Amino acid sequence: MREKPLSSNAAVPERLLELRGVVRSYGQGERQLVAVEKVDLAIQAGEFVCLLGPSGCGKSTLLRIIAGLDSATSGIVLYRGEPLLTVNPYATIVFQTFALYPWLTVLENVEVALKARRIPRPERRERALRLIDTVGLDGFESAYPREISGGMRQKVGFARAMAVEPELLCLDEPFSALDVLSAEALRGELLELWQNRRIPTRAILMVTHNIEEAVLMADRVVVMGKDPGHIVADVPVTLRHPRQRKDTAFQAWVDRIYGLVTGRRVAVAVAGAQARKKLPHAHLNALAGLVEKLLAEAGHNDLYRLSGELVLELDDLLPIVEAGELLGFVTVHEGDLILTPLGKAYAEANILARKELIAARILRLPLINWIYETLQQDNNHRVAWEYFLEKFESDFGDRAEKQLDIAIMWGRHAELFAYDDKDGELYLEG
Ligand code: ADP
Ligand code: MG
């Protein structure tokens, strides 16, 4: 953990940022989408905070609001205790892929940021050179972006962001577009700069959907959930630096944060799905694979180990887990995935019995049941796709088509009903 500055300047408050009840929504009326809802968040000087959550939970939205590039629909954003009304002069964002000017050299790309801040030319050059050296790009000052690797281009992005010496450095998934090795090297460099106070930045706010990255770097992890984006948990990570991924204590933290991300999210999603009858974006074949894997592992496993072994990103694994919970095949408990007796029966059944079991289970879902009943009642057992879409639109707005796609996919999997591309109709199978 980084220590507080010894001689803290009394004029600069320790609390740099504060969000109170921040809401950001897009669109109006029926089409309105709430990206983040009632977010309360404070950042103190000396903190390295990670915002962690699945994609679409509003992480980038919050970062843009904090940097003053976007404004909240309602709620209060304070920086140094003052309402933030324009672009935040104390904050800079590093994006996932940094847009460099292709016609400028590495040095000029860093200098541009200083020029924009009206820093005189000689100082500009000196500072830019120092930063380029700091991020490990010494010797590449006169190279053009196309001549260097993606990892190096991202380093230029870091240098450019740090050159302006932001008080609050905001990072939006800064390592996710890099290959594994470059990402790890750059993480190490950033931590080294920060912990040894080689940059004057007083707080870092980093967005990520990578749990290990958050545990590796942050003093505090703020876990977000979605639909709409909200804060689920705010936990200090008390592990000492340097942190080692292989340490048992490190793994225990990853496990714990995993539990926070998945446990609540799955519980909320399942409750939400039942209330709003929403289906998770999951292939039932993938669910079959997951259930089989669990059976082979005596019925339970850590979710984060599973995602590693199945080579699935969290965002891909979670909908499958949600589908498993919705059908009653698995339960989630503190980051562990557990096979239910029903799930076990499914995993051990033959293909025909599996289809029947899935059919019985999905017919309990109001959405699928309604499609099935509608087709039953039609004389030819065929009804136009648009008819279903219209009905779905009143429930799901923009997401209606995707929801209908999933319902059809599941219906087909269970051989209940299918879609006839030629006539644009749904029809009963069997
Ligand atoms: P994250 O960074 O966590 O992946 P975002 O902040 O990018 O999430 O997005 C949060 C939600 O807001 C998403 O549902 C996204 O589709 C929506 N959203 C973001 N920006 C816009 C926009 N300009 N117009 C409409 N919807 C948006
Ligand atoms: Mg984002």
CSV table of C-alpha atoms and ligand atoms in Angstrom, one decimal:
chain,number,residue,atom,x,y,z
A,1,MET,CA,0.0,0.0,0.0
A,2,ARG,CA,1.3,3.4,-0.9
A,3,GLU,CA,1.9,5.7,2.1
A,4,LYS,CA,0.4,9.1,2.4
A,5,PRO,CA,2.7,11.9,1.4
A,6,LEU,CA,4.8,13.1,4.4
A,7,SER,CA,4.1,16.7,4.0
A,8,SER,CA,0.6,16.8,2.6
A,9,ASN,CA,-0.3,20.2,1.3
A,10,ALA,CA,-3.0,21.7,3.4
A,11,ALA,CA,-4.6,23.5,0.5
A,12,VAL,CA,-5.1,20.3,-1.4
A,13,PRO,CA,-7.9,18.2,0.1
A,14,GLU,CA,-7.2,14.5,0.7
A,15,ARG,CA,-10.5,13.6,-0.8
A,16,LEU,CA,-10.0,14.2,-4.5
A,17,LEU,CA,-13.2,12.9,-6.0
A,18,GLU,CA,-16.6,12.3,-4.8
A,19,LEU,CA,-19.7,11.0,-6.7
A,20,ARG,CA,-23.0,11.2,-4.9
A,21,GLY,CA,-26.0,9.4,-6.4
A,22,VAL,CA,-24.7,9.6,-9.9
A,23,VAL,CA,-27.1,8.5,-12.6
A,24,ARG,CA,-26.4,8.4,-16.4
A,25,SER,CA,-29.1,7.4,-18.8
A,26,TYR,CA,-29.3,7.5,-22.5
A,27,GLY,CA,-32.4,8.1,-24.6
A,28,GLN,CA,-35.9,9.0,-23.6
A,29,GLY,CA,-39.2,7.3,-22.6
A,30,GLU,CA,-39.6,3.6,-23.6
A,31,ARG,CA,-36.2,3.6,-25.2
A,32,GLN,CA,-34.4,4.9,-22.2
A,33,LEU,CA,-31.4,3.0,-21.1
A,34,VAL,CA,-29.9,3.5,-17.6
A,35,ALA,CA,-26.2,3.0,-17.9
A,36,VAL,CA,-25.4,3.7,-14.3
A,37,GLU,CA,-27.7,4.1,-11.4
A,38,LYS,CA,-27.1,5.9,-8.1
A,39,VAL,CA,-23.4,5.5,-7.8
A,40,ASP,CA,-21.6,6.8,-4.7
A,41,LEU,CA,-17.9,6.7,-4.8
A,42,ALA,CA,-15.1,8.6,-3.2
A,43,ILE,CA,-11.3,8.6,-4.0
A,44,GLN,CA,-8.7,9.8,-1.6
A,45,ALA,CA,-5.2,10.9,-2.4
A,46,GLY,CA,-2.8,8.0,-2.2
A,47,GLU,CA,-5.3,5.4,-3.5
A,48,PHE,CA,-5.1,3.1,-6.4
A,49,VAL,CA,-8.7,2.1,-7.0
A,50,CYS,CA,-9.9,-0.5,-9.5
A,51,LEU,CA,-13.4,-0.4,-11.0
A,52,LEU,CA,-14.2,-4.0,-11.8
A,53,GLY,CA,-17.2,-5.4,-13.6
A,54,PRO,CA,-18.6,-7.2,-16.7
A,55,SER,CA,-18.7,-5.3,-19.9
A,56,GLY,CA,-21.7,-2.9,-20.2
A,57,CYS,CA,-21.9,-2.2,-16.5
A,58,GLY,CA,-21.0,1.4,-17.0
A,59,LYS,CA,-17.3,1.6,-16.1
A,60,SER,CA,-16.3,3.7,-19.1
A,61,THR,CA,-19.3,5.9,-18.5
A,62,LEU,CA,-18.2,6.6,-15.0
A,63,LEU,CA,-14.7,7.4,-16.1
A,64,ARG,CA,-15.9,9.8,-18.7
A,65,ILE,CA,-18.1,11.5,-16.1
A,66,ILE,CA,-15.1,11.8,-13.7
A,67,ALA,CA,-12.9,13.2,-16.4
A,68,GLY,CA,-15.6,15.7,-17.3
A,69,LEU,CA,-15.9,14.3,-20.9
A,70,ASP,CA,-19.6,13.5,-20.2
A,71,SER,CA,-22.0,14.7,-17.5
A,72,ALA,CA,-24.3,12.9,-15.1
A,73,THR,CA,-28.0,12.9,-15.9
A,74,SER,CA,-28.5,13.4,-12.1
A,75,GLY,CA,-26.5,13.3,-9.0
A,76,ILE,CA,-23.4,15.2,-7.8
A,77,VAL,CA,-19.8,15.0,-9.0
A,78,LEU,CA,-17.3,16.9,-6.8
A,79,TYR,CA,-13.6,17.3,-7.5
A,80,ARG,CA,-11.5,18.8,-4.7
A,81,GLY,CA,-14.9,19.5,-3.1
A,82,GLU,CA,-16.1,21.6,-6.0
A,83,PRO,CA,-18.8,20.6,-8.5
A,84,LEU,CA,-17.3,19.5,-11.7
A,85,LEU,CA,-18.9,21.5,-14.5
A,86,THR,CA,-16.5,21.2,-17.5
A,87,VAL,CA,-13.5,19.0,-18.5
A,88,ASN,CA,-11.7,18.0,-15.3
A,89,PRO,CA,-8.3,19.7,-15.4
A,90,TYR,CA,-6.9,17.4,-12.8
A,91,ALA,CA,-7.7,14.1,-14.5
A,92,THR,CA,-6.5,12.3,-17.7
A,93,ILE,CA,-7.7,9.1,-19.2
A,94,VAL,CA,-5.6,6.4,-20.9
A,95,PHE,CA,-7.8,4.4,-23.2
A,96,GLN,CA,-7.7,0.8,-24.2
A,97,THR,CA,-6.0,1.6,-27.5
A,98,PHE,CA,-4.4,4.9,-27.5
A,99,ALA,CA,-4.9,7.0,-30.6
A,100,LEU,CA,-1.5,8.3,-31.6
A,101,TYR,CA,-0.9,10.7,-34.5
A,102,PRO,CA,0.6,8.6,-37.2
A,103,TRP,CA,2.4,11.5,-38.8
A,104,LEU,CA,4.2,12.4,-35.5
A,105,THR,CA,7.1,10.7,-33.9
A,106,VAL,CA,7.0,9.1,-30.4
A,107,LEU,CA,8.5,12.3,-29.0
A,108,GLU,CA,6.2,14.6,-30.8
A,109,ASN,CA,3.2,12.5,-29.8
A,110,VAL,CA,4.1,13.0,-26.2
A,111,GLU,CA,4.9,16.7,-26.6
A,112,VAL,CA,1.5,17.4,-28.2
A,113,ALA,CA,-0.2,16.8,-24.9
A,114,LEU,CA,2.1,19.3,-23.2
A,115,LYS,CA,1.6,21.9,-26.0
A,116,ALA,CA,-2.1,21.6,-25.4
A,117,ARG,CA,-1.4,22.5,-21.8
A,118,ARG,CA,0.6,25.6,-22.9
A,119,ILE,CA,3.9,24.4,-21.5
A,120,PRO,CA,6.8,26.3,-23.0
A,121,ARG,CA,8.8,24.5,-25.7
A,122,PRO,CA,12.1,23.8,-23.9
A,123,GLU,CA,10.3,22.4,-20.9
A,124,ARG,CA,8.1,20.4,-23.1
A,125,ARG,CA,10.9,18.6,-24.8
A,126,GLU,CA,12.7,17.9,-21.5
A,127,ARG,CA,9.6,16.5,-19.8
A,128,ALA,CA,8.6,14.4,-22.8
A,129,LEU,CA,12.1,12.9,-23.1
A,130,ARG,CA,12.1,12.1,-19.4
A,131,LEU,CA,8.7,10.4,-19.6
A,132,ILE,CA,9.7,8.4,-22.7
A,133,ASP,CA,12.7,7.1,-20.8
A,134,THR,CA,10.5,6.4,-17.7
A,135,VAL,CA,8.1,4.1,-19.6
A,136,GLY,CA,11.1,2.3,-21.2
A,137,LEU,CA,11.0,3.7,-24.7
A,138,ASP,CA,14.4,5.2,-24.6
A,139,GLY,CA,15.9,5.1,-28.1
A,140,PHE,CA,12.6,5.2,-29.8
A,141,GLU,CA,12.0,9.0,-29.6
A,142,SER,CA,12.1,9.5,-33.3
A,143,ALA,CA,10.3,6.3,-34.4
A,144,TYR,CA,6.8,6.6,-35.9
A,145,PRO,CA,3.8,4.8,-34.5
A,146,ARG,CA,3.7,2.3,-37.4
A,147,GLU,CA,7.3,1.3,-36.7
A,148,ILE,CA,6.7,0.2,-33.1
A,149,SER,CA,4.7,-2.7,-31.5
A,150,GLY,CA,1.2,-2.4,-30.0
A,151,GLY,CA,2.7,-2.7,-26.5
A,152,MET,CA,5.1,0.2,-27.3
A,153,ARG,CA,2.3,2.3,-28.7
A,154,GLN,CA,0.4,1.9,-25.5
A,155,LYS,CA,3.5,3.0,-23.6
A,156,VAL,CA,3.5,6.1,-25.6
A,157,GLY,CA,-0.1,6.6,-24.6
A,158,PHE,CA,0.9,6.2,-20.9
A,159,ALA,CA,3.8,8.6,-21.4
A,160,ARG,CA,1.5,11.1,-23.0
A,161,ALA,CA,-1.1,10.8,-20.2
A,162,MET,CA,1.6,11.1,-17.5
A,163,ALA,CA,3.4,14.0,-19.1
A,164,VAL,CA,0.6,16.3,-18.1
A,165,GLU,CA,1.1,15.1,-14.5
A,166,PRO,CA,-2.5,14.5,-13.8
A,167,GLU,CA,-3.5,14.5,-10.2
A,168,LEU,CA,-5.9,11.7,-10.9
A,169,LEU,CA,-4.8,9.2,-13.6
A,170,CYS,CA,-7.8,7.3,-15.1
A,171,LEU,CA,-7.1,4.1,-17.0
A,172,ASP,CA,-9.8,2.4,-19.1
A,173,GLU,CA,-8.8,-1.2,-19.6
A,174,PRO,CA,-5.3,0.0,-20.5
A,175,PHE,CA,-3.8,-3.5,-20.9
A,176,SER,CA,-6.6,-5.4,-22.5
A,177,ALA,CA,-5.6,-4.8,-26.1
A,178,LEU,CA,-2.0,-6.0,-25.5
A,179,ASP,CA,-0.5,-9.5,-25.7
A,180,VAL,CA,0.0,-11.2,-22.4
A,181,LEU,CA,3.7,-10.5,-22.0
A,182,SER,CA,3.5,-6.8,-22.9
A,183,ALA,CA,0.5,-6.4,-20.6
A,184,GLU,CA,2.3,-7.9,-17.7
A,185,ALA,CA,5.5,-5.8,-18.3
A,186,LEU,CA,3.5,-2.6,-18.6
A,187,ARG,CA,1.6,-3.4,-15.4
A,188,GLY,CA,4.9,-3.8,-13.6
A,189,GLU,CA,6.2,-0.6,-14.9
A,190,LEU,CA,3.1,1.4,-13.9
A,191,LEU,CA,3.2,-0.1,-10.4
A,192,GLU,CA,6.9,0.7,-10.1
A,193,LEU,CA,6.3,4.3,-11.1
A,194,TRP,CA,3.4,4.7,-8.8
A,195,GLN,CA,4.8,3.0,-5.7
A,196,ASN,CA,8.2,4.7,-5.9
A,197,ARG,CA,6.4,8.0,-6.6
A,198,ARG,CA,8.3,8.6,-9.7
A,199,ILE,CA,5.2,10.3,-11.0
A,200,PRO,CA,3.4,13.2,-9.2
A,201,THR,CA,0.0,11.6,-9.7
A,202,ARG,CA,-1.9,11.4,-6.4
A,203,ALA,CA,-4.5,8.8,-7.2
A,204,ILE,CA,-5.2,6.2,-9.9
A,205,LEU,CA,-8.6,4.9,-11.0
A,206,MET,CA,-8.3,1.9,-13.3
A,207,VAL,CA,-11.2,0.2,-15.0
A,208,THR,CA,-10.8,-3.5,-15.7
A,209,HIS,CA,-12.9,-6.6,-16.2
A,210,ASN,CA,-9.9,-8.7,-15.2
A,211,ILE,CA,-10.1,-9.8,-11.6
A,212,GLU,CA,-6.5,-10.9,-11.2
A,213,GLU,CA,-5.3,-7.6,-12.6
A,214,ALA,CA,-7.4,-5.8,-10.0
A,215,VAL,CA,-6.0,-7.9,-7.2
A,216,LEU,CA,-2.5,-7.5,-8.5
A,217,MET,CA,-2.6,-3.7,-8.6
A,218,ALA,CA,-5.3,-2.1,-6.5
A,219,ASP,CA,-5.5,-0.9,-2.9
A,220,ARG,CA,-9.3,-1.0,-3.3
A,221,VAL,CA,-11.6,-2.8,-5.6
A,222,VAL,CA,-15.0,-1.4,-6.4
A,223,VAL,CA,-17.1,-4.2,-7.9
A,224,MET,CA,-19.9,-3.2,-10.3
A,225,GLY,CA,-22.9,-5.1,-11.6
A,226,LYS,CA,-25.1,-4.4,-14.5
A,227,ASP,CA,-28.6,-3.9,-15.8
A,228,PRO,CA,-28.4,-1.1,-14.8
A,229,GLY,CA,-24.8,-0.4,-13.8
A,230,HIS,CA,-24.4,-0.1,-10.0
A,231,ILE,CA,-21.8,-0.7,-7.3
A,232,VAL,CA,-22.1,-4.1,-5.7
A,233,ALA,CA,-19.1,-4.0,-3.3
A,234,ASP,CA,-16.2,-1.8,-2.3
A,235,VAL,CA,-13.4,-3.7,-0.7
A,236,PRO,CA,-9.9,-2.8,0.4
A,237,VAL,CA,-7.3,-5.2,-0.9
A,238,THR,CA,-4.9,-5.6,2.1
A,239,LEU,CA,-2.3,-7.8,0.4
A,240,ARG,CA,1.3,-6.5,0.7
A,241,HIS,CA,3.3,-5.5,-2.3
A,242,PRO,CA,5.0,-7.0,-4.3
A,243,ARG,CA,2.1,-9.3,-5.0
A,244,GLN,CA,2.7,-12.7,-6.5
A,245,ARG,CA,0.0,-14.3,-8.6
A,246,LYS,CA,1.0,-17.8,-7.4
A,247,ASP,CA,0.8,-17.0,-3.7
A,248,THR,CA,-2.0,-18.7,-1.8
A,249,ALA,CA,-3.0,-15.4,-0.2
A,250,PHE,CA,-3.2,-13.8,-3.7
A,251,GLN,CA,-5.4,-16.7,-5.0
A,252,ALA,CA,-7.6,-16.4,-1.9
A,253,TRP,CA,-8.2,-12.7,-2.8
A,254,VAL,CA,-9.0,-13.6,-6.4
A,255,ASP,CA,-11.4,-16.2,-5.2
A,256,ARG,CA,-13.1,-13.7,-2.8
A,257,ILE,CA,-13.5,-11.0,-5.5
A,258,TYR,CA,-14.7,-13.6,-7.9
A,259,GLY,CA,-17.4,-14.5,-5.4
A,260,LEU,CA,-18.4,-10.9,-5.1
A,261,VAL,CA,-18.6,-10.5,-8.9
A,262,THR,CA,-20.4,-13.7,-9.7
A,263,GLY,CA,-22.3,-14.5,-6.5
A,264,ARG,CA,-24.3,-11.3,-6.4
A,265,ARG,CA,-24.4,-10.9,-10.1
A,266,VAL,CA,-25.8,-14.3,-10.7
A,267,ALA,CA,-28.3,-14.0,-7.8
A,268,VAL,CA,-29.4,-10.6,-9.1
A,269,ALA,CA,-29.5,-11.8,-12.7
A,270,VAL,CA,-31.6,-14.8,-11.8
A,271,ALA,CA,-34.0,-12.8,-9.7
A,272,GLY,CA,-34.1,-10.2,-12.5
A,273,ALA,CA,-34.5,-12.9,-15.2
A,274,GLN,CA,-37.4,-14.4,-13.3
A,275,ALA,CA,-39.0,-11.1,-12.6
A,276,ARG,CA,-38.5,-9.7,-16.1
A,277,LYS,CA,-38.4,-13.2,-17.7
A,278,LYS,CA,-35.1,-12.4,-19.4
A,279,LEU,CA,-33.0,-15.1,-20.8
A,280,PRO,CA,-29.2,-15.1,-20.5
A,281,HIS,CA,-27.1,-15.1,-23.7
A,282,ALA,CA,-26.0,-18.7,-23.5
A,283,HIS,CA,-25.8,-21.7,-25.7
A,284,LEU,CA,-27.2,-24.8,-24.1
A,285,ASN,CA,-24.4,-26.8,-25.6
A,286,ALA,CA,-22.0,-24.7,-23.6
A,287,LEU,CA,-24.1,-25.4,-20.5
A,288,ALA,CA,-23.9,-29.1,-21.2
A,289,GLY,CA,-20.1,-28.8,-21.4
A,290,LEU,CA,-20.0,-26.9,-18.1
A,291,VAL,CA,-22.2,-29.5,-16.3
A,292,GLU,CA,-20.1,-32.4,-17.6
A,293,LYS,CA,-17.0,-30.7,-16.4
A,294,LEU,CA,-18.5,-30.2,-13.0
A,295,LEU,CA,-19.6,-33.8,-12.8
A,296,ALA,CA,-16.0,-34.9,-13.6
A,297,GLU,CA,-14.8,-32.7,-10.7
A,298,ALA,CA,-17.0,-34.3,-8.0
A,299,GLY,CA,-19.7,-31.7,-8.5
A,300,HIS,CA,-18.1,-28.5,-7.6
A,301,ASN,CA,-15.2,-26.1,-8.5
A,302,ASP,CA,-14.1,-22.5,-8.1
A,303,LEU,CA,-15.6,-20.3,-10.7
A,304,TYR,CA,-12.4,-18.6,-11.5
A,305,ARG,CA,-10.6,-21.9,-12.0
A,306,LEU,CA,-13.3,-23.1,-14.2
A,307,SER,CA,-13.1,-20.0,-16.4
A,308,GLY,CA,-9.4,-20.5,-16.7
A,309,GLU,CA,-9.7,-24.2,-17.5
A,310,LEU,CA,-12.5,-23.7,-20.0
A,311,VAL,CA,-10.6,-20.7,-21.4
A,312,LEU,CA,-13.7,-18.5,-21.0
A,313,GLU,CA,-13.7,-14.9,-20.2
A,314,LEU,CA,-15.9,-14.0,-17.2
A,315,ASP,CA,-18.3,-12.3,-19.6
A,316,ASP,CA,-18.7,-15.5,-21.5
A,317,LEU,CA,-18.9,-17.8,-18.5
A,318,LEU,CA,-21.5,-15.8,-16.5
A,319,PRO,CA,-24.4,-16.2,-18.9
A,320,ILE,CA,-23.8,-19.9,-19.0
A,321,VAL,CA,-23.8,-20.1,-15.2
A,322,GLU,CA,-27.0,-17.9,-15.2
A,323,ALA,CA,-28.6,-20.3,-17.6
A,324,GLY,CA,-27.5,-23.2,-15.4
A,325,GLU,CA,-29.1,-21.6,-12.4
A,326,LEU,CA,-32.3,-20.7,-14.3
A,327,LEU,CA,-32.7,-24.3,-15.3
A,328,GLY,CA,-31.8,-25.6,-11.8
A,329,PHE,CA,-28.7,-27.5,-12.8
A,330,VAL,CA,-26.2,-25.5,-10.8
A,331,THR,CA,-26.0,-23.1,-7.8
A,332,VAL,CA,-23.4,-20.6,-6.9
A,333,HIS,CA,-22.0,-20.2,-3.5
A,334,GLU,CA,-19.2,-17.8,-2.6
A,335,GLY,CA,-17.4,-18.2,-5.9
A,336,ASP,CA,-18.0,-21.9,-6.1
A,337,LEU,CA,-20.1,-23.6,-8.7
A,338,ILE,CA,-22.1,-26.6,-7.3
A,339,LEU,CA,-23.9,-29.2,-9.3
A,340,THR,CA,-27.5,-29.8,-8.1
A,341,PRO,CA,-29.0,-33.3,-8.1
A,342,LEU,CA,-30.9,-32.3,-11.2
A,343,GLY,CA,-27.8,-31.1,-12.9
A,344,LYS,CA,-26.1,-34.4,-12.0
A,345,ALA,CA,-29.0,-36.4,-13.5
A,346,TYR,CA,-28.7,-34.2,-16.6
A,347,ALA,CA,-25.0,-34.8,-16.9
A,348,GLU,CA,-25.4,-38.5,-16.6
A,349,ALA,CA,-28.3,-38.8,-19.0
A,350,ASN,CA,-28.2,-39.8,-22.7
A,351,ILE,CA,-28.9,-37.4,-25.5
A,352,LEU,CA,-32.6,-38.1,-25.7
A,353,ALA,CA,-33.2,-37.9,-22.0
A,354,ARG,CA,-31.2,-34.7,-21.9
A,355,LYS,CA,-33.4,-33.1,-24.5
A,356,GLU,CA,-36.6,-34.1,-22.6
A,357,LEU,CA,-35.2,-32.8,-19.4
A,358,ILE,CA,-34.3,-29.5,-21.0
A,359,ALA,CA,-37.7,-29.2,-22.6
A,360,ALA,CA,-39.4,-29.8,-19.3
A,361,ARG,CA,-37.2,-27.2,-17.6
A,362,ILE,CA,-37.4,-24.4,-20.2
A,363,LEU,CA,-41.2,-24.8,-20.5
A,364,ARG,CA,-41.3,-23.5,-16.9
A,365,LEU,CA,-39.9,-20.2,-18.2
A,366,PRO,CA,-42.8,-17.9,-18.9
A,367,LEU,CA,-41.3,-16.6,-22.1
A,368,ILE,CA,-40.7,-20.0,-23.7
A,369,ASN,CA,-43.9,-21.3,-22.4
A,370,TRP,CA,-45.8,-18.5,-24.0
A,371,ILE,CA,-44.2,-19.1,-27.4
A,372,TYR,CA,-45.0,-22.8,-27.1
A,373,GLU,CA,-48.6,-22.2,-26.1
A,374,THR,CA,-49.1,-19.7,-28.9
A,375,LEU,CA,-47.9,-22.2,-31.4
A,376,GLN,CA,-50.0,-25.0,-29.9
A,377,GLN,CA,-53.1,-22.8,-30.3
A,378,ASP,CA,-52.5,-22.0,-33.9
A,379,ASN,CA,-54.3,-24.3,-36.4
A,380,ASN,CA,-51.1,-24.9,-38.4
A,381,HIS,CA,-48.8,-24.6,-35.4
A,382,ARG,CA,-47.1,-21.8,-37.3
A,383,VAL,CA,-47.0,-18.1,-36.3
A,384,ALA,CA,-45.1,-15.2,-37.8
A,385,TRP,CA,-41.8,-14.2,-36.2
A,386,GLU,CA,-42.9,-10.6,-36.2
A,387,TYR,CA,-45.8,-11.4,-33.9
A,388,PHE,CA,-43.5,-12.7,-31.2
A,389,LEU,CA,-41.0,-9.8,-31.8
A,390,GLU,CA,-43.7,-7.2,-31.3
A,391,LYS,CA,-44.7,-8.8,-28.0
A,392,PHE,CA,-41.1,-9.1,-26.9
A,393,GLU,CA,-40.5,-5.4,-27.8
A,394,SER,CA,-43.0,-4.3,-25.1
A,395,ASP,CA,-40.9,-6.2,-22.5
A,396,PHE,CA,-37.4,-5.8,-23.8
A,397,GLY,CA,-37.3,-2.7,-26.1
A,398,ASP,CA,-34.0,-2.8,-28.0
A,399,ARG,CA,-33.0,-6.2,-26.7
A,400,ALA,CA,-36.2,-7.9,-28.0
A,401,GLU,CA,-34.6,-9.4,-31.1
A,402,LYS,CA,-31.7,-10.8,-29.1
A,403,GLN,CA,-34.1,-12.2,-26.5
A,404,LEU,CA,-36.2,-13.8,-29.2
A,405,ASP,CA,-33.1,-15.3,-30.8
A,406,ILE,CA,-32.2,-16.9,-27.5
A,407,ALA,CA,-35.7,-18.3,-27.0
A,408,ILE,CA,-35.6,-19.8,-30.5
A,409,MET,CA,-32.2,-21.2,-29.9
A,410,TRP,CA,-33.3,-22.9,-26.7
A,411,GLY,CA,-36.5,-24.0,-28.2
A,412,ARG,CA,-34.7,-25.7,-31.0
A,413,HIS,CA,-32.2,-27.3,-28.7
A,414,ALA,CA,-35.0,-28.9,-26.8
A,415,GLU,CA,-36.8,-29.7,-30.1
A,416,LEU,CA,-39.9,-27.8,-29.0
A,417,PHE,CA,-40.1,-25.3,-31.7
A,418,ALA,CA,-37.9,-23.8,-34.5
A,419,TYR,CA,-37.7,-20.9,-36.9
A,420,ASP,CA,-38.4,-21.3,-40.6
A,421,ASP,CA,-36.2,-18.9,-42.4
A,422,LYS,CA,-38.2,-19.2,-45.7
A,423,ASP,CA,-41.5,-18.1,-44.4
A,424,GLY,CA,-40.3,-16.1,-41.4
A,425,GLU,CA,-42.4,-18.2,-39.1
A,426,LEU,CA,-41.9,-20.1,-35.9
A,427,TYR,CA,-43.4,-23.7,-35.9
A,428,LEU,CA,-43.8,-26.5,-33.5
A,429,GLU,CA,-41.4,-29.4,-33.9
A,430,GLY,CA,-42.1,-33.1,-33.6
B,1,ADP,P1,-18.4,-0.7,-19.7
B,1,ADP,O1,-17.3,0.3,-19.9
B,1,ADP,O2,-18.6,-1.2,-18.3
B,1,ADP,O3,-18.3,-1.8,-20.6
B,1,ADP,P2,-20.1,1.4,-20.7
B,1,ADP,O4,-19.9,2.5,-19.7
B,1,ADP,O5,-19.4,1.5,-22.0
B,1,ADP,O6,-19.8,0.0,-20.0
B,1,ADP,O7,-21.7,1.3,-21.1
B,1,ADP,C1,-22.7,1.1,-20.1
B,1,ADP,C2,-24.0,1.0,-20.8
B,1,ADP,O8,-24.4,2.2,-21.4
B,1,ADP,C3,-24.1,0.0,-21.9
B,1,ADP,O9,-25.3,-0.7,-21.9
B,1,ADP,C4,-23.9,0.8,-23.1
B,1,ADP,O10,-24.5,0.1,-24.2
B,1,ADP,C5,-24.6,2.1,-22.8
B,1,ADP,N1,-24.0,3.2,-23.5
B,1,ADP,C6,-22.8,3.7,-23.3
B,1,ADP,N2,-22.6,4.8,-24.1
B,1,ADP,C7,-23.7,5.0,-24.7
B,1,ADP,C8,-24.2,6.0,-25.7
B,1,ADP,N3,-23.4,7.0,-26.1
B,1,ADP,N4,-25.5,5.9,-26.1
B,1,ADP,C9,-26.3,4.9,-25.7
B,1,ADP,N5,-25.9,4.0,-24.8
B,1,ADP,C10,-24.7,4.0,-24.3
B,2,MG,MG,-15.7,0.2,-21.2
